[in-house]
Amino acid sequence: MKPREGLTLALLQLFAVSEAGKILVYSPSISTSHLISNGRIADALVDAGHDVVMFIPEYMPLTSFLGTKKAKVITMRNINPIFGEMMDGWPELTLKSDRLSVMERLDFEYTATSICGDLMKRRDELKPLADYGFDVGFSEQIDLCGVGVIRYLGIKNHLWISTTSIMDAVSYNLGIPAPPSYVPTIEENDNGDVMDFWQRSFNLYMYVAAIVVHRIGTDGTTAVFRQFDPVFPNVREIAANSSLCFVNSDEIFDLPRPIIHKTIYIGGLGVDKEPKPLDEKFSKLMEKGRKGVIIISLGSIIPFAIKEFEDYHFIIKIDKGDNKTGPMFAGVPNYDLVEWLPQVDILGHPRLKLFVMHGGLNGLVEAALRGVPLVVVPVFADQFRNGRAVEKRGIGKVIHKLDMGYDTFKSTVKEIVENPKYSENAKRLGAMMRDKPFSPKDRLVKWTEFAIENGVLEELHVEGSRMNTIVYLNLDKLFVHELGLPGHYGTVNGQFSNNSPTHQNDSNVDG
Ligand SMILES: *[C@@H]1O[C@H](CO)[C@@H](O)[C@H](O)[C@H]1NC(C)=O
Ligand SMILES: *[C@@H]1O[C@H](CO)[C@@H](O)[C@H](O)[C@H]1NC(C)=O
Ligand SMILES: *[C@@H]1O[C@H](CO)[C@@H](O)[C@H](O)[C@H]1NC(C)=O
């Protein structure tokens, strides 16, 4: 490097540092996938020259994996084991029934609220974060403890993350229209965007259930903060004022729906456009199988069916220390078990014919970006809906978890590897996702910098989020007309919650 170039570089770095924003990413260890997607946000912002701290309250027991490779990490450990204990029971719970019940979802809310309470009992430990002088704070949608913590830390500019497709708790709070006639709810709902009468009825029920469950959860979270600050706003109202909402999904892949200007899709963030070359072990595995390779990343597997696809080699991802799966494959010649996969790169291998997985959004978007056909066996949360998006895009098929067996597995896999339309569709979709205008990284970084520069983006706020349901749906107007009352009338002021500080003058709704 010539001396002058060195100087220019040094100056640029100096400039970058002086312009750097201070960014907090609040990311409880809800699960590995949440740490992955929040970590990708943190890392992309570090790459852009910002000072990023990822704060990880320990929900699930923390391993060495913290999601981020580049940001500073602050953890709060040993808060309360109840969250981990609840999640330990979930594999059994989710495999025995169609979907989690409303009561089980409420359990999740109560558990999260209780951890939030224990976290805030140790709020003295948050002092370094309060003193850091963050410009913006990110937190996600699963429980709104993070929204409260960010307010408690005195950070005014909140940026919201939806780790799933826009979750109903998010659309409800931000005022994003979500017509239940064609926008399926996110959690525990096996509907696509084309629904018959009964499916629409079910979706409407699930919509109301989602709102009720999350209102109960957020009221609990609010109560945590009111224990020491009686005038603490409802966390829903703080969330409603978020400047932006980054959605961990891709609009080319996801089911189409209305959004607002605050909604920024960043799915695929942190996945390189081109896969990196595989190491020797995996390059060799990918040469096996006369017609190609199939990767399976599932809890339950059907060894006999695998044996019958003799032209294909199966790479099966198992949990670390799993010594039960191996013996089940006695006499099956065409498989390898691995405890780890270079997933984003192996999905780009030309000999890969199919990816069989549970439908977690990160893995799905990675596969879709790489143009790989899919079989999805959803287990819980948003996985059902993600599976229906896969079917809508014609890039794969869903097997219902309770129908999973020799016949369904065999016929579904056969259909996908033998009918070229799935891989053609997958290639077209992947190319569009890679080539669409503005990369996920650009959108994340530029919008975050915009929010750092301009403060709270009140200009993007949708009034609908500050109305009560009666005004929002114009039910008062219908009512008045039915009764033939005069045109000007008083509307019910205030918001969803009875402690609302904002009062709109609604008399112009009539104009
Ligand atoms: C939300 O923003 C509005 C408009 O700036 C403000 O009046 C209100 O107090 C804010 N609510 C909360 C809870 O911060
Ligand atoms: C399988 O793993 C479990 C738990 O790690 C262990 O207790 C058990 O002895 C192992 N069984 C065999 C056959 O290695
Ligand atoms: C509401 O608007 C009406 C009509 O513009 C006005 O007469 C009234 O004073 C306003 N009320 C408040 C509380 O601002």
Coordinates of C-alpha atoms and ligand atoms in Angstrom, one line a residue:
M1 CA 0.0 0.0 0.0
K2 CA 1.4 3.5 -0.9
P3 CA 1.7 5.9 2.0
R4 CA -0.9 8.2 0.6
E5 CA -3.5 5.4 0.3
G6 CA -2.7 4.5 3.9
L7 CA -3.4 8.1 4.9
T8 CA -6.7 8.2 3.0
L9 CA -7.7 5.0 4.6
A10 CA -6.9 6.3 8.1
L11 CA -8.9 9.5 7.4
L12 CA -11.8 7.4 6.2
Q13 CA -11.7 5.3 9.3
L14 CA -11.5 8.4 11.5
F15 CA -14.5 9.8 9.6
A16 CA -16.3 6.5 10.1
V17 CA -15.7 6.5 13.8
S18 CA -16.8 10.1 14.3
E19 CA -20.0 9.3 12.4
A20 CA -20.6 6.0 14.2
G21 CA -23.9 5.5 15.9
K22 CA -24.2 3.8 19.3
I23 CA -26.6 0.9 18.8
L24 CA -28.1 -1.5 21.3
V25 CA -29.5 -4.8 20.2
Y26 CA -31.6 -6.4 23.0
S27 CA -31.7 -10.1 22.3
P28 CA -32.8 -12.5 25.0
S29 CA -31.8 -16.1 24.3
I30 CA -35.3 -17.2 23.3
S31 CA -33.7 -19.8 20.9
T32 CA -30.7 -20.3 18.7
S33 CA -32.7 -18.9 15.7
H34 CA -33.5 -15.7 17.5
L35 CA -29.9 -15.2 18.4
I36 CA -28.9 -15.9 14.8
S37 CA -31.2 -13.3 13.2
N38 CA -30.6 -10.6 15.9
G39 CA -26.8 -11.3 15.7
R40 CA -26.9 -10.8 11.9
I41 CA -28.5 -7.4 12.5
A42 CA -25.7 -6.5 15.0
D43 CA -23.0 -7.8 12.7
A44 CA -24.2 -5.9 9.7
L45 CA -24.2 -2.7 11.7
V46 CA -20.7 -3.3 13.0
D47 CA -19.6 -3.8 9.4
A48 CA -21.0 -0.4 8.6
G49 CA -18.8 1.1 11.2
H50 CA -21.2 1.5 14.1
D51 CA -20.6 0.8 17.8
V52 CA -23.0 -2.0 18.5
V53 CA -23.7 -3.7 21.9
M54 CA -25.7 -6.9 21.9
F55 CA -27.3 -7.3 25.4
I56 CA -28.4 -11.0 26.0
P57 CA -30.5 -11.7 29.0
E58 CA -30.3 -15.5 29.6
Y59 CA -33.7 -17.1 28.8
M60 CA -32.6 -20.4 27.4
P61 CA -29.3 -21.5 29.0
L62 CA -26.6 -19.7 27.1
T63 CA -23.9 -21.8 25.3
S64 CA -20.8 -20.4 23.7
F65 CA -23.0 -19.4 20.7
L66 CA -24.2 -15.8 21.1
G67 CA -25.4 -15.0 17.6
T68 CA -23.1 -12.2 16.9
K69 CA -19.5 -12.6 15.8
K70 CA -18.6 -8.9 15.8
A71 CA -20.6 -6.8 18.3
K72 CA -19.7 -6.3 21.9
V73 CA -21.7 -8.7 24.0
I74 CA -23.1 -8.1 27.5
T75 CA -25.0 -11.0 29.1
M76 CA -27.2 -11.2 32.2
R77 CA -27.0 -14.8 33.4
N78 CA -28.9 -17.0 35.8
I79 CA -32.0 -14.9 35.7
N80 CA -34.5 -17.7 36.2
P81 CA -34.5 -21.3 34.9
I82 CA -38.2 -21.4 34.3
F83 CA -38.0 -20.4 30.6
G84 CA -35.5 -23.2 29.8
E85 CA -37.7 -25.6 31.8
M86 CA -40.8 -24.7 29.8
M87 CA -39.0 -25.0 26.5
D88 CA -37.6 -28.5 27.5
G89 CA -41.2 -29.7 27.6
W90 CA -42.1 -28.3 24.2
P91 CA -40.8 -30.9 21.8
E92 CA -43.2 -33.4 23.4
L93 CA -46.0 -30.9 23.7
T94 CA -45.7 -29.8 20.0
L95 CA -45.4 -33.4 18.7
K96 CA -48.5 -34.7 20.4
S97 CA -51.0 -32.2 19.1
D98 CA -51.9 -30.2 16.0
R99 CA -50.9 -26.9 17.5
L100 CA -50.3 -25.2 20.8
S101 CA -53.5 -24.2 22.5
V102 CA -54.4 -20.7 23.7
M103 CA -53.7 -21.8 27.3
E104 CA -50.2 -23.0 26.3
R105 CA -49.5 -19.8 24.5
L106 CA -50.6 -17.9 27.6
D107 CA -48.2 -20.0 29.6
F108 CA -45.4 -18.7 27.4
E109 CA -46.6 -15.1 28.1
Y110 CA -46.7 -15.7 31.9
T111 CA -43.2 -17.3 31.8
A112 CA -41.7 -14.5 29.8
T113 CA -43.3 -11.9 32.1
S114 CA -42.0 -13.6 35.1
I115 CA -38.4 -13.6 33.7
C116 CA -38.9 -10.0 32.8
G117 CA -39.8 -9.3 36.4
D118 CA -36.6 -11.1 37.7
L119 CA -34.5 -9.2 35.1
M120 CA -35.8 -5.9 36.3
K121 CA -35.2 -6.8 39.9
R122 CA -31.5 -6.7 38.9
R123 CA -31.9 -3.4 37.1
D124 CA -28.9 -1.9 39.0
E125 CA -26.8 -4.1 36.7
L126 CA -28.2 -2.2 33.7
K127 CA -26.5 1.0 34.7
P128 CA -23.6 0.7 32.3
L129 CA -26.1 0.3 29.5
A130 CA -28.0 3.4 30.6
D131 CA -24.8 5.4 30.7
Y132 CA -23.7 4.2 27.3
G133 CA -25.6 7.0 25.4
F134 CA -27.2 4.7 22.8
D135 CA -28.7 6.5 19.8
V136 CA -31.2 3.7 19.0
G137 CA -32.2 0.5 20.6
F138 CA -33.4 -2.7 18.7
S139 CA -35.6 -5.3 20.3
E140 CA -37.9 -8.0 19.0
Q141 CA -41.5 -8.9 19.1
I142 CA -41.8 -12.1 21.0
D143 CA -42.1 -10.5 24.4
L144 CA -42.1 -6.8 24.9
C145 CA -39.8 -6.8 27.9
G146 CA -37.1 -5.4 25.7
V147 CA -39.3 -2.5 24.7
G148 CA -39.7 -1.7 28.4
V149 CA -36.0 -2.1 29.1
I150 CA -35.0 0.2 26.2
R151 CA -37.4 2.8 27.6
Y152 CA -36.1 2.3 31.1
L153 CA -32.5 2.8 29.8
G154 CA -33.7 6.2 28.5
I155 CA -33.3 5.3 24.8
K156 CA -35.9 7.3 23.0
N157 CA -35.6 5.9 19.5
H158 CA -36.8 2.3 19.4
L159 CA -36.4 0.1 16.3
W160 CA -38.5 -3.0 16.3
I161 CA -37.6 -6.4 14.9
S162 CA -40.1 -9.0 13.8
T163 CA -38.1 -12.3 13.8
T164 CA -41.0 -13.9 12.0
S165 CA -43.2 -12.6 9.2
I166 CA -44.9 -9.5 10.6
M167 CA -46.4 -11.0 13.7
D168 CA -49.9 -10.0 14.7
A169 CA -48.7 -8.4 17.9
V170 CA -46.6 -6.1 15.7
S171 CA -49.2 -5.3 13.0
Y172 CA -51.8 -4.6 15.7
N173 CA -49.6 -2.2 17.6
L174 CA -48.1 -0.4 14.6
G175 CA -51.4 0.0 12.8
I176 CA -50.4 -2.3 9.9
P177 CA -53.6 -3.5 8.2
A178 CA -54.0 -7.3 8.5
P179 CA -57.3 -8.3 7.0
P180 CA -58.1 -11.8 8.4
S181 CA -59.8 -12.7 5.1
Y182 CA -56.5 -13.2 3.4
V183 CA -53.7 -12.5 5.9
P184 CA -53.2 -15.6 7.9
T185 CA -52.0 -15.1 11.5
I186 CA -48.5 -16.0 12.2
E187 CA -48.6 -18.3 15.2
E188 CA -49.9 -21.9 15.2
N189 CA -52.0 -21.3 12.0
D190 CA -51.8 -23.7 9.1
N191 CA -53.4 -21.4 6.5
G192 CA -52.2 -19.8 3.4
D193 CA -53.6 -16.6 1.9
V194 CA -56.4 -18.4 0.0
M195 CA -58.9 -19.7 2.5
D196 CA -62.3 -21.2 2.2
F197 CA -65.2 -20.2 4.5
W198 CA -64.1 -22.5 7.4
Q199 CA -60.5 -21.5 7.1
R200 CA -61.4 -17.9 7.2
S201 CA -63.5 -18.4 10.3
F202 CA -60.6 -20.2 11.9
N203 CA -58.2 -17.4 10.9
L204 CA -60.5 -14.8 12.3
Y205 CA -60.6 -16.8 15.6
M206 CA -56.8 -17.1 15.6
Y207 CA -56.5 -13.4 14.9
V208 CA -58.6 -12.5 17.9
A209 CA -56.8 -15.1 20.0
A210 CA -53.4 -13.6 19.0
I211 CA -54.5 -10.1 20.0
V212 CA -55.9 -11.3 23.3
V213 CA -52.9 -13.5 24.2
H214 CA -50.5 -10.7 23.4
R215 CA -52.5 -8.1 25.2
I216 CA -52.5 -10.2 28.3
G217 CA -48.7 -10.7 27.9
T218 CA -48.0 -7.1 27.4
D219 CA -50.2 -6.0 30.3
G220 CA -48.1 -8.3 32.5
T221 CA -44.9 -6.9 31.1
T222 CA -46.2 -3.4 31.7
A223 CA -47.0 -4.3 35.3
V224 CA -43.4 -5.3 35.8
F225 CA -42.2 -1.8 35.0
R226 CA -45.0 -0.1 37.0
Q227 CA -43.9 -1.9 40.1
F228 CA -41.1 0.6 40.5
D229 CA -42.4 3.4 38.2
P230 CA -46.2 3.8 38.5
V231 CA -46.4 6.1 35.5
F232 CA -44.5 3.8 33.1
P233 CA -46.3 3.8 29.8
N234 CA -47.9 0.6 28.5
V235 CA -45.2 -1.2 26.6
R236 CA -47.6 -1.5 23.7
E237 CA -47.7 2.3 23.4
I238 CA -44.0 2.5 23.5
A239 CA -43.8 -0.2 20.8
A240 CA -46.4 1.6 18.7
N241 CA -44.0 4.6 18.6
S242 CA -41.2 2.6 17.1
S243 CA -39.5 4.5 14.3
L244 CA -39.2 1.5 12.1
C245 CA -39.9 -2.2 12.0
F246 CA -37.4 -4.6 10.4
V247 CA -39.0 -7.9 9.3
N248 CA -36.9 -11.0 9.1
S249 CA -38.6 -12.2 6.0
D250 CA -38.4 -11.7 2.2
E251 CA -41.3 -10.1 0.4
I252 CA -40.7 -12.2 -2.7
F253 CA -41.0 -15.4 -0.7
D254 CA -43.5 -14.4 2.0
L255 CA -47.3 -14.2 1.5
P256 CA -48.2 -10.8 0.1
R257 CA -49.9 -8.4 2.5
P258 CA -50.3 -4.7 3.2
I259 CA -47.5 -2.9 5.0
I260 CA -46.7 0.6 6.2
H261 CA -43.8 2.9 5.5
K262 CA -42.1 1.7 8.8
T263 CA -41.9 -1.8 7.5
I264 CA -38.5 -2.8 6.1
Y265 CA -38.0 -6.4 4.9
I266 CA -34.5 -7.7 5.7
G267 CA -34.8 -11.5 5.4
G268 CA -31.7 -13.0 4.0
L269 CA -29.5 -10.6 5.9
G270 CA -26.0 -12.1 6.5
V271 CA -26.4 -14.7 3.8
D272 CA -23.7 -14.1 1.1
K273 CA -25.1 -13.8 -2.5
E274 CA -22.7 -16.5 -3.6
P275 CA -22.0 -19.6 -1.5
K276 CA -18.5 -20.2 -0.3
P277 CA -16.7 -23.4 -1.5
L278 CA -17.2 -26.4 0.8
D279 CA -14.4 -28.1 2.8
E280 CA -13.1 -31.5 1.7
K281 CA -15.4 -33.5 3.9
F282 CA -18.6 -31.9 2.6
S283 CA -17.4 -31.6 -1.0
K284 CA -16.9 -35.4 -0.9
L285 CA -20.3 -36.0 0.6
M286 CA -21.9 -33.9 -2.2
E287 CA -20.4 -36.2 -4.9
K288 CA -22.3 -39.2 -3.6
G289 CA -25.7 -40.3 -5.0
R290 CA -26.1 -41.0 -8.7
K291 CA -28.8 -38.3 -9.2
G292 CA -27.8 -36.0 -6.3
V293 CA -28.0 -35.3 -2.6
I294 CA -30.9 -34.7 -0.2
I295 CA -30.4 -32.9 3.1
I296 CA -32.7 -33.7 6.1
S297 CA -32.7 -31.5 9.1
L298 CA -35.6 -32.9 11.2
G299 CA -36.3 -34.4 14.6
S300 CA -37.9 -37.6 13.3
I301 CA -36.8 -39.6 10.3
I302 CA -38.0 -42.5 8.3
P303 CA -35.0 -44.8 7.5
F304 CA -36.9 -47.3 5.4
A305 CA -38.2 -44.7 3.0
I306 CA -34.7 -43.3 2.6
K307 CA -33.3 -46.7 1.6
E308 CA -35.8 -46.8 -1.4
F309 CA -34.4 -43.6 -3.0
E310 CA -31.3 -45.5 -4.1
D311 CA -30.3 -42.9 -6.7
Y312 CA -29.9 -40.3 -4.0
H313 CA -27.6 -39.8 -1.1
F314 CA -29.0 -38.4 2.2
I315 CA -27.2 -36.2 4.5
I316 CA -29.0 -36.2 7.8
K317 CA -28.4 -33.6 10.5
I318 CA -28.7 -34.9 14.0
D319 CA -28.4 -33.2 17.4
K320 CA -25.0 -33.3 19.1
G321 CA -24.6 -36.5 21.1
D322 CA -27.6 -38.1 19.5
N323 CA -26.8 -41.8 19.7
K324 CA -30.3 -43.1 18.9
T325 CA -30.6 -42.2 15.3
G326 CA -27.5 -44.1 14.1
P327 CA -28.8 -47.6 15.1
M328 CA -32.1 -47.0 13.3
F329 CA -30.2 -46.9 10.0
A330 CA -28.8 -50.4 10.1
G331 CA -28.8 -51.8 6.6
V332 CA -29.5 -48.4 4.9
P333 CA -26.6 -47.8 2.5
N334 CA -27.2 -44.2 1.2
Y335 CA -26.9 -41.9 4.1
D336 CA -24.4 -40.0 6.3
L337 CA -25.1 -38.5 9.7
V338 CA -23.6 -35.1 10.6
E339 CA -23.9 -33.0 13.8
W340 CA -23.1 -29.8 11.9
L341 CA -23.6 -28.5 8.4
P342 CA -22.2 -25.4 6.6
Q343 CA -25.8 -24.7 5.8
V344 CA -25.8 -21.5 3.8
D345 CA -23.0 -22.8 1.6
I346 CA -24.1 -26.4 1.2
L347 CA -27.5 -25.1 0.1
G348 CA -25.8 -23.5 -2.9
H349 CA -24.3 -26.8 -4.1
P350 CA -25.5 -27.7 -7.6
R351 CA -25.9 -31.4 -6.7
L352 CA -28.3 -30.7 -3.9
K353 CA -31.8 -31.7 -5.0
L354 CA -33.9 -31.2 -1.9
F355 CA -33.9 -29.8 1.7
V356 CA -36.2 -31.4 4.2
M357 CA -36.7 -29.2 7.3
H358 CA -39.2 -27.9 9.9
G359 CA -39.8 -24.5 8.3
G360 CA -37.9 -22.1 10.6
L361 CA -37.8 -18.8 8.8
N362 CA -34.0 -18.4 8.7
G363 CA -33.3 -21.8 7.1
L364 CA -36.3 -21.4 4.7
V365 CA -35.1 -18.0 3.4
E366 CA -31.6 -19.4 3.1
A367 CA -32.9 -22.3 1.0
A368 CA -35.2 -20.1 -1.1
L369 CA -32.3 -17.7 -1.8
R370 CA -30.2 -20.6 -3.0
G371 CA -33.0 -21.9 -5.2
V372 CA -33.4 -25.3 -3.4
P373 CA -36.7 -27.1 -3.4
L374 CA -38.2 -27.9 0.0
V375 CA -40.2 -30.4 2.0
V376 CA -41.5 -28.7 5.2
V377 CA -42.7 -30.5 8.3
P378 CA -43.9 -27.7 10.5
V379 CA -43.9 -28.2 14.3
F380 CA -44.9 -25.0 15.9
A381 CA -45.0 -21.2 15.9
D382 CA -44.8 -19.6 12.4
Q383 CA -43.6 -22.8 10.8
F384 CA -47.1 -23.8 9.5
R385 CA -47.6 -20.5 7.8
N386 CA -44.1 -20.6 6.4
G387 CA -44.8 -24.0 4.9
R388 CA -47.9 -22.6 3.1
A389 CA -45.8 -19.8 1.7
V390 CA -43.4 -22.5 0.3
E391 CA -46.5 -24.2 -1.4
K392 CA -47.8 -20.9 -2.7
R393 CA -44.5 -20.2 -4.4
G394 CA -44.5 -23.7 -5.9
I395 CA -41.0 -24.5 -4.5
G396 CA -42.0 -27.4 -2.3
K397 CA -44.6 -29.2 -0.2
V398 CA -45.7 -29.5 3.3
I399 CA -46.1 -32.7 5.3
H400 CA -48.3 -32.3 8.4
K401 CA -46.4 -33.4 11.5
L402 CA -49.1 -35.9 12.6
D403 CA -49.2 -37.4 9.0
M404 CA -45.5 -37.9 8.8
G405 CA -44.8 -41.6 8.0
Y406 CA -43.4 -43.9 5.4
D407 CA -46.1 -43.3 2.7
T408 CA -46.4 -39.5 3.0
F409 CA -42.6 -39.1 3.2
K410 CA -42.0 -41.3 0.2
S411 CA -44.6 -39.9 -2.0
T412 CA -43.8 -36.3 -1.2
V413 CA -40.1 -36.6 -1.7
K414 CA -40.7 -38.5 -4.9
E415 CA -43.0 -35.8 -6.3
I416 CA -40.4 -33.1 -5.6
V417 CA -37.3 -34.8 -7.0
E418 CA -39.1 -36.2 -10.1
N419 CA -41.2 -33.2 -11.1
P420 CA -38.9 -30.5 -12.5
K421 CA -41.3 -27.7 -11.8
Y422 CA -40.3 -27.4 -8.2
S423 CA -36.6 -26.8 -8.9
E424 CA -37.5 -24.5 -11.8
N425 CA -39.7 -22.4 -9.5
A426 CA -37.1 -22.5 -6.8
K427 CA -34.4 -21.2 -9.2
R428 CA -36.6 -18.4 -10.5
L429 CA -37.6 -17.3 -6.9
G430 CA -34.0 -17.5 -5.7
A431 CA -32.8 -15.4 -8.6
M432 CA -35.4 -12.7 -7.8
M433 CA -34.6 -12.7 -4.1
R434 CA -30.9 -12.2 -4.9
D435 CA -31.4 -9.6 -7.6
K436 CA -34.2 -7.5 -6.1
P437 CA -33.4 -3.8 -5.7
F438 CA -31.6 -2.9 -2.5
S439 CA -29.9 -5.6 -0.5
P440 CA -31.2 -6.5 3.0
K441 CA -27.9 -5.1 4.4
D442 CA -28.4 -1.8 2.6
R443 CA -31.9 -1.5 3.8
L444 CA -31.0 -2.3 7.4
V445 CA -27.9 0.0 7.5
K446 CA -29.3 3.0 5.6
W447 CA -32.6 3.0 7.5
T448 CA -30.9 2.6 10.8
E449 CA -28.5 5.5 10.0
F450 CA -31.5 7.5 8.9
A451 CA -33.2 6.9 12.3
I452 CA -29.9 7.8 14.1
E453 CA -29.6 11.0 12.2
N454 CA -33.3 12.2 12.4
G455 CA -34.4 10.9 15.8
V456 CA -37.8 9.4 16.3
L457 CA -39.5 9.1 12.9
E458 CA -42.9 10.4 14.0
E459 CA -43.6 11.3 10.4
L460 CA -44.1 7.6 9.6
H461 CA -46.6 7.0 12.3
V462 CA -49.9 5.6 11.3
E463 CA -52.9 7.1 13.2
G464 CA -54.7 3.8 13.1
S465 CA -52.4 2.6 15.9
R466 CA -53.7 5.3 18.2
M467 CA -57.4 4.7 17.7
N468 CA -59.6 2.4 19.7
T469 CA -61.3 -0.5 17.9
I470 CA -64.7 1.2 17.6
V471 CA -63.3 4.3 15.8
Y472 CA -60.8 2.2 13.8
L473 CA -63.6 0.1 12.3
N474 CA -65.9 3.2 12.1
L475 CA -68.5 1.2 14.1
D476 CA -69.6 4.4 15.9
K477 CA -70.4 5.9 12.5
L478 CA -72.5 2.9 11.4
F479 CA -74.2 3.0 14.7
V480 CA -75.0 6.7 14.5
H481 CA -76.4 6.4 10.9
E482 CA -78.5 3.4 11.9
L483 CA -80.1 5.5 14.6
G484 CA -80.4 8.5 12.3
L485 CA -78.5 10.7 14.8
P486 CA -77.1 14.0 13.7
G487 CA -73.8 14.0 11.8
H488 CA -71.6 15.4 14.6
Y489 CA -71.2 13.3 17.5
G490 CA -68.6 12.6 20.2
T491 CA -66.4 9.6 19.7
V492 CA -64.9 7.4 22.3
N493 CA -61.5 9.0 22.9
G494 CA -58.5 7.3 24.1
Q495 CA -56.9 4.1 23.0
F496 CA -57.0 0.4 23.5
S497 CA -55.6 0.8 27.0
N498 CA -57.3 2.8 29.6
N499 CA -54.2 4.6 30.7
S500 CA -53.6 6.3 27.4
P501 CA -51.9 9.7 27.5
T502 CA -53.0 10.6 23.9
H503 CA -56.4 12.0 23.1
Q504 CA -57.3 12.6 19.5
N505 CA -59.9 15.1 18.5
D506 CA -62.0 12.9 16.3
S507 CA -64.6 15.3 15.3
N508 CA -63.1 15.5 11.9
V509 CA -63.6 11.8 11.2
D510 CA -67.0 12.8 10.1
G511 CA -65.9 15.5 7.6
Ligands
LIG1 C1 -45.8 8.4 21.4 O1 -45.6 9.5 20.5 C2 -46.5 10.5 20.7 C3 -46.3 11.6 19.7 O2 -44.9 12.0 19.7 C4 -46.4 11.0 22.1 O3 -47.3 12.1 22.4 C5 -46.6 9.9 23.1 O4 -46.4 10.3 24.4 C6 -45.7 8.8 22.8 N1 -46.1 7.6 23.6 C7 -45.2 7.0 24.4 C8 -45.7 5.9 25.2 O5 -44.0 7.3 24.4
LIG2 C1 -26.3 -42.3 24.6 O1 -26.2 -41.0 25.2 C2 -26.7 -40.9 26.5 C3 -26.7 -39.5 26.9 O2 -25.6 -38.7 26.4 C4 -25.8 -41.8 27.4 O3 -26.3 -41.7 28.7 C5 -25.9 -43.2 26.9 O4 -25.1 -44.0 27.7 C6 -25.5 -43.3 25.5 N1 -25.7 -44.6 25.0 C7 -24.8 -45.3 24.3 C8 -25.2 -46.6 23.8 O5 -23.7 -44.8 24.0
LIG3 C1 -62.2 19.5 18.6 O1 -62.5 20.1 17.3 C2 -63.7 20.9 17.3 C3 -64.0 21.3 15.9 O2 -62.9 21.6 15.2 C4 -63.4 22.1 18.3 O3 -64.6 22.9 18.3 C5 -63.1 21.6 19.7 O4 -62.7 22.7 20.5 C6 -61.9 20.6 19.6 N1 -61.7 20.0 20.9 C7 -60.5 19.8 21.4 C8 -60.4 19.2 22.7 O5 -59.5 20.2 20.8

